[in-house]
Amino acid sequence: MPQLLTVDTDARTVGNVQMFVGGEWVAAASGETFAAVDPSTGETIAQVPRGGEADIDRAVAAAKAMAVEWQFTDAVARAALLRTLGGLIAANAEELAHLEAMDSGHYLAKARELIGALPLWLDYFAGLADKVGGRTIEVPGNKLDFTLLEPLGVTAHIVPWNYPLLILARSTAPALALGNTCVIKPAEQTSLSTLRYAELVQEAGFPDGVFNVVTGFGPEAGAPLAAHPDVMGITFTGSVETGKAVAKLAADHVAQVNLELGGKSPMIIFPDAELDDAVEATVQGFCSHAGQVCVAGSRLFLHSDIQDAFLEKLVERLKTAAVGDIYDDSTQMGPLVSEEALERVTKYIEIGKLEANLLYGGGKPQGTADGGYYVEPTVFTDVSNTDRIAQEEIFGPVLSVIPWSDEGDLLTQCNDSDFGLFAVVFCQNITKALNMAKRLQVGGVMINDWFGELPMSPHGGYKQSGTGREEGLETVHGYTQVKHVSVNLDGSLRAGSDWSGAPL
Ligand code: ADP
């Protein structure tokens, strides 16, 4: 099969691409396209179809037409296709990494790491296909009572731009494994790796219509997908505001929703913490992918006794953090994803200067390309937990340092947030660390470590950080519904004592 999407790494271009609907590579019904931009340079690298409602209708119809056949395809066959796909991802990892880097701003070494890990997700979720099921239930009388775990049907997957392939795989792989068909709407900033992934889906041999991709903008393609009455499950990862809009559209046709939204994760440093480890985790926490991570540890609760020593080490470490082009081997942090993102983060840095004390950064890193969307790692100290830079999700490399000294007050402040995605505790006293883990109102806690996403562990948020869980066995609930079956084993309706003479 000829490859439709080609990457020229020297010219840093991809060319014109098409989207994948019902097993065919097509332009948007309107014929319109939009530009994919390399955030390292600000240059256009591809023209992408600008999908709209007509394209969504076509994709959902294709997915619906295949829903029953895919549901009744042997689970082992569905699993085998997912494993084949995992193998093709491994075989094409270098190209996928370049696409992910050029389109989303992940520096190449990181993109290679991310894509290198991806087959693990395919393998884990393939394993679910023939291992999860319903249960038998003990009821009174001579009956066989059991449940069947069945797919939802057509599922929609609205994906953000920060980890395009990881987030695509972590929701579509379990959906497919459990017998659902999929319509994907990648973020408008990052369509390219998803389209290459779709080529690999086709090459793996998935039947036409099982996996469909419509590219385009949120209000034009995402909203009609979420609103489509034939879509029975929606997985959305992105901002709280858009997540609420998607949930409202889903409510109109009572579709099940999984929402993975924002965060303002506390990084909590106790006075007995291993300082070098805690400093490194802090840097990873707010600088990974330039802070454009939903779990980003953007609120640093630092014990007053160690504040000076910690901040000195933090500044020294930040001086060594190389910010630059995705293709530079020394780069440890790339650009923000778009001009709009740069404007938003710059606005928050100005707010921070009014609310708190700027300790480090705040500007454009030296030596970065003029057209790229770069910002320095930025640290504010003397932040109050009620400040905007401590309460609002900035989605950039900006850290708010909040001093603490009383443990009860610390917990109150950590939980005083609309978000509840994730928290990190650095503390050698395991009793204290576990007490924090138990009382923090968040969906995930790391102790003496920084976040590493894995397919085996559930991921999701409390409060406005979301509903439902991705990954782990918990993800099964997001892509299945329960059917209850009861069988009368007496052979005759009236033979059972509970029916004879029963009132109508
Ligand atoms: P960001 O993370 O940049 O704030 P969003 O949360 O708005 O972005 O976007 C995440 C995903 O949701 C993207 O695929 C985007 O196109 C899509 N999206 C944006 N607006 C809507 C909408 N009104 N309805 C459905 N999807 C949307």
XYZ file of C-alpha atoms and ligand atoms in Angstrom:
531
model
C 0.000 0.000 0.000
C 1.507 3.384 -0.944
C 2.162 5.711 1.934
C 0.041 8.839 1.643
C 1.780 10.918 4.235
C 5.509 11.624 3.873
C 7.825 13.467 6.174
C 10.713 15.516 4.814
C 12.854 16.099 7.886
C 15.378 18.311 6.072
C 12.800 20.675 4.612
C 10.624 20.188 7.712
C 7.497 19.700 5.632
C 4.840 17.027 5.257
C 2.779 18.355 2.336
C -0.941 17.989 1.778
C -2.763 15.296 3.714
C -6.227 13.740 3.677
C -8.460 12.357 6.376
C -9.628 8.789 6.882
C -13.351 7.998 6.653
C -14.910 4.577 6.055
C -11.557 3.157 4.916
C -11.031 5.916 2.332
C -8.621 8.836 2.249
C -10.713 11.910 1.537
C -10.700 15.712 1.432
C -13.201 17.671 3.526
C -16.670 17.857 1.952
C -16.185 21.635 1.745
C -12.819 21.178 -0.014
C -11.292 23.560 2.522
C -7.959 23.050 4.272
C -5.986 24.706 7.074
C -2.279 24.991 7.881
C -0.353 22.727 10.249
C 2.434 24.779 11.838
C 5.823 23.753 13.303
C 5.848 25.521 16.702
C 9.661 25.577 16.743
C 9.756 27.853 13.709
C 6.235 29.133 13.129
C 6.437 27.738 9.550
C 3.625 25.866 7.773
C 4.465 22.180 7.301
C 1.245 20.762 5.826
C -2.274 21.543 4.625
C -4.925 19.556 6.462
C -8.618 19.008 5.505
C -10.950 21.331 7.396
C -13.640 18.823 8.330
C -17.149 19.892 9.313
C -20.584 18.508 10.099
C -20.993 16.714 6.748
C -17.687 14.894 7.281
C -18.655 13.951 10.837
C -22.002 12.601 9.569
C -20.170 10.477 7.036
C -17.644 9.172 9.554
C -20.287 8.347 12.184
C -22.375 6.569 9.519
C -19.317 4.494 8.522
C -18.607 3.638 12.163
C -22.267 2.772 12.806
C -22.428 0.535 9.764
C -19.564 -1.537 11.169
C -20.583 -1.486 14.843
C -22.447 -4.812 14.987
C -19.944 -6.728 12.854
C -17.049 -5.436 14.967
C -18.861 -6.225 18.223
C -19.301 -9.846 17.113
C -15.782 -10.231 15.691
C -13.964 -12.716 17.925
C -12.264 -10.925 20.797
C -9.008 -12.744 20.017
C -9.159 -11.402 16.456
C -9.690 -7.838 17.708
C -6.758 -8.303 20.082
C -4.563 -9.677 17.299
C -5.235 -6.606 15.142
C -4.284 -4.303 18.023
C -1.046 -6.224 18.538
C -0.283 -6.024 14.808
C -0.841 -2.280 15.038
C 1.565 -2.111 17.989
C 4.181 -3.870 15.844
C 3.657 -1.427 12.968
C 4.016 1.507 15.364
C 7.346 0.061 16.538
C 8.468 -0.477 12.937
C 7.570 3.117 11.994
C 8.554 4.733 15.288
C 11.179 7.062 13.862
C 8.811 8.609 11.352
C 6.012 8.930 13.910
C 8.449 10.608 16.315
C 9.424 13.191 13.679
C 5.767 13.916 12.946
C 4.933 14.262 16.633
C 7.927 16.555 17.179
C 7.332 18.780 14.139
C 3.639 19.141 14.814
C 3.365 19.382 18.607
C 6.739 20.844 19.649
C 7.966 17.806 21.605
C 11.737 17.790 21.149
C 12.801 14.821 19.052
C 14.482 12.786 21.807
C 11.311 13.023 23.928
C 9.082 12.235 20.952
C 11.179 9.098 20.325
C 10.711 8.069 23.959
C 6.951 8.616 23.782
C 6.474 6.710 20.527
C 8.876 3.977 21.667
C 6.599 3.299 24.638
C 3.355 3.315 22.639
C 3.221 -0.407 21.710
C 2.907 -1.150 25.432
C -0.520 0.548 25.369
C -1.634 -1.491 22.356
C -0.464 -4.703 23.990
C -2.077 -3.965 27.366
C -5.457 -3.076 25.857
C -5.331 -5.964 23.378
C -5.075 -8.138 26.488
C -8.368 -6.801 27.792
C -10.322 -8.018 24.763
C -10.583 -11.661 25.830
C -10.207 -11.200 29.582
C -12.997 -8.951 30.784
C -16.633 -9.970 30.867
C -19.809 -10.055 32.935
C -20.564 -12.011 36.132
C -22.998 -14.582 37.377
C -25.336 -13.508 40.176
C -26.889 -15.599 42.943
C -30.633 -14.823 42.985
C -33.475 -16.633 44.867
C -35.294 -19.431 42.998
C -34.183 -21.829 40.281
C -32.708 -19.263 37.905
C -29.522 -18.516 36.067
C -28.817 -14.811 36.398
C -25.851 -13.156 34.739
C -24.552 -10.045 33.016
C -22.994 -9.457 29.620
C -20.468 -6.665 29.195
C -21.187 -5.132 25.818
C -19.651 -2.307 23.781
C -21.366 1.083 23.557
C -21.350 1.147 19.745
C -19.901 4.230 18.061
C -17.464 6.071 20.321
C -16.069 9.571 19.740
C -12.540 10.502 20.740
C -11.783 14.231 20.937
C -8.061 14.537 21.449
C -5.882 17.492 22.552
C -2.539 18.594 21.093
C -0.119 17.987 23.970
C 0.330 14.181 23.676
C -1.507 13.434 20.417
C -0.654 9.757 19.928
C -0.527 8.689 23.558
C -3.960 10.178 24.241
C -5.312 8.747 20.981
C -4.034 5.251 21.813
C -5.072 5.222 25.454
C -8.726 5.735 24.543
C -9.127 4.142 21.113
C -7.213 0.946 21.947
C -9.527 -0.085 24.827
C -12.568 1.084 22.855
C -11.608 -1.136 19.916
C -10.524 -4.044 22.122
C -13.936 -4.059 23.786
C -15.806 -4.009 20.473
C -16.607 -0.343 19.824
C -16.016 1.511 16.566
C -14.310 4.914 16.677
C -14.494 8.396 15.198
C -11.505 10.524 16.121
C -11.208 14.301 16.035
C -7.555 15.225 16.639
C -6.696 18.727 17.832
C -6.384 21.225 14.984
C -2.791 21.953 16.074
C -1.699 18.312 15.737
C -3.456 16.245 13.055
C -0.430 14.705 11.358
C 0.731 11.844 13.591
C -2.911 10.750 13.997
C -3.286 10.480 10.204
C -0.095 8.403 9.945
C -1.439 6.231 12.788
C -4.634 5.781 10.738
C -2.522 4.563 7.818
C -1.004 1.969 10.131
C -4.487 0.973 11.336
C -5.397 0.349 7.706
C -2.167 -1.545 7.060
C -2.768 -3.703 10.157
C -5.993 -4.906 8.526
C -8.737 -3.372 10.672
C -11.990 -3.490 8.659
C -12.995 -0.250 6.912
C -15.201 1.959 9.071
C -13.961 0.676 12.430
C -11.505 3.561 12.837
C -12.194 6.987 11.285
C -10.409 10.322 11.577
C -11.994 13.700 10.828
C -9.548 16.620 11.083
C -10.657 20.173 11.764
C -11.475 22.752 14.401
C -13.333 22.169 17.666
C -16.552 24.103 17.045
C -16.759 22.925 13.396
C -15.903 19.220 13.748
C -15.633 18.433 17.480
C -19.027 19.867 18.452
C -21.054 18.020 15.740
C -19.249 14.823 16.727
C -20.144 15.228 20.407
C -23.713 16.171 19.434
C -24.269 13.301 16.996
C -27.194 11.140 18.165
C -25.516 7.923 16.947
C -22.419 8.496 19.114
C -22.988 6.536 22.321
C -19.723 7.271 24.157
C -17.459 10.318 24.126
C -13.940 10.505 25.475
C -12.701 14.063 25.706
C -9.327 15.262 26.945
C -8.724 19.004 27.069
C -9.745 22.176 28.846
C -12.438 22.337 31.542
C -14.449 24.867 29.561
C -14.599 22.723 26.405
C -15.141 19.575 28.485
C -18.269 21.113 30.018
C -19.534 22.081 26.542
C -18.938 18.518 25.289
C -20.725 17.033 28.328
C -23.759 19.270 27.619
C -23.863 18.131 23.992
C -23.587 14.507 25.162
C -26.447 15.000 27.621
C -28.826 15.905 24.787
C -28.632 12.355 23.448
C -27.634 10.688 26.752
C -24.210 9.533 25.621
C -21.713 8.275 28.186
C -18.775 10.664 28.742
C -15.222 10.265 29.958
C -13.636 13.628 30.673
C -9.961 14.178 31.429
C -9.652 17.903 32.037
C -7.253 20.355 33.615
C -5.226 20.424 36.801
C -3.292 22.633 39.165
C -1.359 19.885 40.860
C 0.306 20.487 44.225
C 3.954 19.418 44.568
C 4.337 19.105 48.333
C 7.828 19.249 49.805
C 8.276 18.247 53.459
C 11.339 19.428 55.384
C 12.829 15.892 55.474
C 12.613 15.458 51.653
C 15.628 14.346 49.619
C 16.257 17.810 48.244
C 18.027 16.904 44.996
C 15.287 14.442 44.063
C 12.571 16.922 44.991
C 14.233 19.655 42.913
C 14.495 17.352 39.895
C 10.854 16.273 40.239
C 9.821 19.923 40.510
C 11.652 20.777 37.282
C 10.088 17.782 35.514
C 6.760 18.757 37.032
C 6.546 22.243 35.582
C 8.928 22.088 32.581
C 7.974 18.752 30.940
C 6.626 19.614 27.492
C 7.007 23.262 28.512
C 4.397 22.814 31.243
C 1.730 21.790 28.730
C 0.764 18.717 30.719
C -2.534 18.245 32.528
C -0.822 16.804 35.634
C 1.858 19.572 35.679
C 3.074 20.234 39.226
C 2.472 23.956 38.999
C 1.792 24.730 42.703
C 4.902 24.082 44.789
C 4.108 23.862 48.505
C 7.558 24.308 50.023
C 8.231 24.013 53.766
C 9.602 27.324 55.087
C 12.567 25.654 56.846
C 14.061 24.456 53.553
C 12.876 27.247 51.286
C 16.233 29.007 50.782
C 18.261 25.820 50.221
C 15.647 24.393 47.872
C 15.236 27.533 45.766
C 19.010 27.914 45.417
C 19.252 24.370 44.020
C 16.207 24.925 41.821
C 17.690 28.021 40.197
C 21.023 26.248 39.618
C 19.192 23.352 37.937
C 17.071 25.664 35.781
C 20.224 27.379 34.495
C 21.177 24.020 32.942
C 17.757 23.396 31.352
C 18.340 23.885 27.616
C 15.340 25.397 25.842
C 15.498 25.198 22.062
C 14.687 23.654 18.724
C 13.123 20.185 18.596
C 15.999 18.876 16.434
C 18.798 20.123 18.691
C 20.279 17.155 20.598
C 20.871 19.200 23.741
C 17.276 20.460 24.000
C 15.419 19.565 27.210
C 12.408 21.801 26.678
C 10.843 22.808 23.365
C 8.424 25.591 22.444
C 4.787 26.137 23.387
C 2.373 24.711 20.842
C 1.074 27.918 19.236
C 1.128 31.686 19.136
C -2.136 31.690 21.082
C -0.498 29.594 23.822
C 2.446 31.991 23.963
C 0.063 34.937 24.369
C -1.818 33.160 27.185
C 1.334 32.201 29.114
C 2.835 35.677 28.660
C -0.367 37.179 30.050
C -0.109 34.965 33.152
C 3.535 35.939 33.635
C 2.437 39.588 33.714
C -0.297 38.718 36.236
C 2.318 36.872 38.322
C 4.569 39.932 38.394
C 1.707 41.875 40.018
C 0.705 39.116 42.447
C 4.052 37.701 43.579
C 7.840 37.863 43.284
C 9.511 36.812 40.012
C 12.499 34.660 41.036
C 13.555 33.230 37.671
C 12.793 33.507 33.941
C 9.783 35.335 32.595
C 11.115 36.064 29.114
C 12.079 34.485 25.801
C 15.055 32.105 26.068
C 18.261 33.341 24.448
C 19.183 31.844 21.089
C 15.718 30.506 20.173
C 14.227 31.097 16.715
C 12.342 34.376 16.359
C 9.265 32.711 14.885
C 9.113 29.929 17.516
C 6.778 30.065 20.509
C 9.383 29.811 23.279
C 9.203 30.921 26.886
C 11.733 30.505 29.709
C 11.002 28.329 32.727
C 9.529 30.875 35.124
C 9.362 30.750 38.934
C 7.314 32.990 41.200
C 7.880 32.964 44.981
C 5.746 34.348 47.844
C 2.621 33.222 46.046
C -0.631 32.989 47.978
C -2.841 29.996 47.182
C -5.674 32.408 46.413
C -3.664 34.234 43.701
C -4.728 33.693 40.095
C -1.353 32.102 39.259
C -2.073 29.505 41.976
C -5.692 28.843 41.038
C -5.855 29.017 37.225
C -4.321 26.516 34.822
C -1.572 28.358 32.915
C -0.444 25.414 30.734
C 3.080 26.740 30.407
C 6.394 26.428 32.324
C 5.336 28.646 35.221
C 5.786 27.580 38.856
C 4.020 29.183 41.826
C 5.931 28.653 45.081
C 3.749 28.764 48.200
C 5.513 28.514 51.579
C 3.975 26.365 54.341
C 4.722 25.412 57.939
C 1.557 23.836 59.412
C 0.458 20.427 58.086
C -3.264 20.945 58.654
C -3.196 24.277 56.887
C -1.110 22.735 54.083
C -3.770 20.128 53.376
C -6.536 22.743 53.377
C -4.625 24.856 50.863
C -3.760 21.901 48.609
C -7.428 20.915 48.459
C -8.584 24.504 47.991
C -8.743 24.245 44.201
C -11.432 23.659 41.589
C -9.147 20.947 40.206
C -8.353 17.520 41.631
C -6.231 15.683 39.110
C -2.968 14.809 40.723
C -0.485 15.526 43.543
C 3.127 14.774 44.419
C 4.470 14.361 47.956
C 8.184 14.426 48.773
C 8.584 13.175 52.337
C 10.799 10.531 53.972
C 8.330 9.961 56.819
C 6.050 7.370 55.252
C 3.257 7.868 57.794
C 3.012 11.549 56.956
C 3.279 10.863 53.230
C 0.486 8.259 53.317
C -1.718 10.505 55.445
C -1.396 13.170 52.768
C -2.101 10.628 50.007
C -5.285 9.589 51.809
C -6.572 13.118 52.405
C -5.685 14.870 49.142
C -8.775 15.312 46.951
C -7.164 14.143 43.717
C -7.323 11.203 41.309
C -3.624 10.291 41.624
C -0.749 10.738 44.084
C 2.971 10.119 43.570
C 5.211 9.750 46.608
C 8.905 10.607 46.178
C 8.579 10.364 42.408
C 7.404 12.275 39.361
C 4.535 11.150 37.132
C 5.111 8.463 34.533
C 2.005 7.433 32.620
C 1.456 3.712 32.195
C -1.370 1.730 30.606
C -1.827 -0.401 33.760
C -2.625 2.388 36.232
C -5.888 4.363 36.223
C -5.634 8.034 35.377
C -8.277 10.712 35.894
C -9.519 13.480 38.098
C -11.677 14.479 41.042
C -13.757 17.676 41.027
C -13.535 19.707 37.795
C -10.566 17.660 36.596
C -12.914 15.099 35.105
C -15.078 12.007 35.304
C -14.290 8.394 34.530
C -10.844 6.834 34.390
C -8.543 6.121 31.494
C -6.086 3.244 31.563
C -5.965 0.383 34.040
C -8.851 -2.047 34.364
C -10.979 0.963 35.343
C -11.085 2.048 31.699
C -13.403 -0.884 30.926
C -16.346 1.069 32.409
C -15.744 3.850 29.889
C -16.278 1.640 26.849
C -18.886 -0.902 27.934
C -22.458 -1.169 29.114
C -24.031 -3.915 31.188
C -26.809 -6.204 29.994
C -28.607 -8.285 32.626
C -29.941 -11.703 31.567
C -32.140 -13.931 33.742
C -33.153 -17.482 32.791
C -35.944 -19.499 34.395
C -34.518 -23.026 34.869
C -37.811 -24.688 35.889
C -38.836 -25.302 32.303
C -42.285 -23.842 32.862
C -43.231 -20.352 33.951
C -45.825 -21.585 36.441
C -43.740 -24.384 37.925
C -41.795 -22.008 40.191
C -43.525 -21.298 43.506
C -42.893 -17.568 43.205
C -45.134 -17.351 40.099
C -48.106 -19.582 41.028
C -50.967 -17.367 41.995
C -48.927 -14.194 41.618
C -51.046 -11.047 41.306
C -50.861 -9.238 37.947
P -7.018 23.511 24.696
O -6.498 22.309 25.385
O -6.146 24.062 23.612
O -7.618 24.557 25.570
P -9.574 22.463 23.985
O -9.878 21.866 25.267
O -10.508 23.508 23.504
O -8.151 23.019 23.816
O -9.420 21.348 22.864
C -9.234 19.986 23.044
C -9.930 19.298 21.883
O -11.296 19.694 21.876
C -9.394 19.671 20.491
O -9.478 18.529 19.652
C -10.367 20.730 20.038
O -10.453 20.862 18.634
C -11.661 20.203 20.607
N -12.698 21.222 20.782
C -12.558 22.554 20.959
N -13.756 23.158 21.065
C -14.698 22.200 20.961
C -16.121 22.171 21.007
N -16.828 23.286 21.187
N -16.751 20.988 20.889
C -16.050 19.844 20.731
N -14.711 19.802 20.664
C -14.020 20.947 20.776
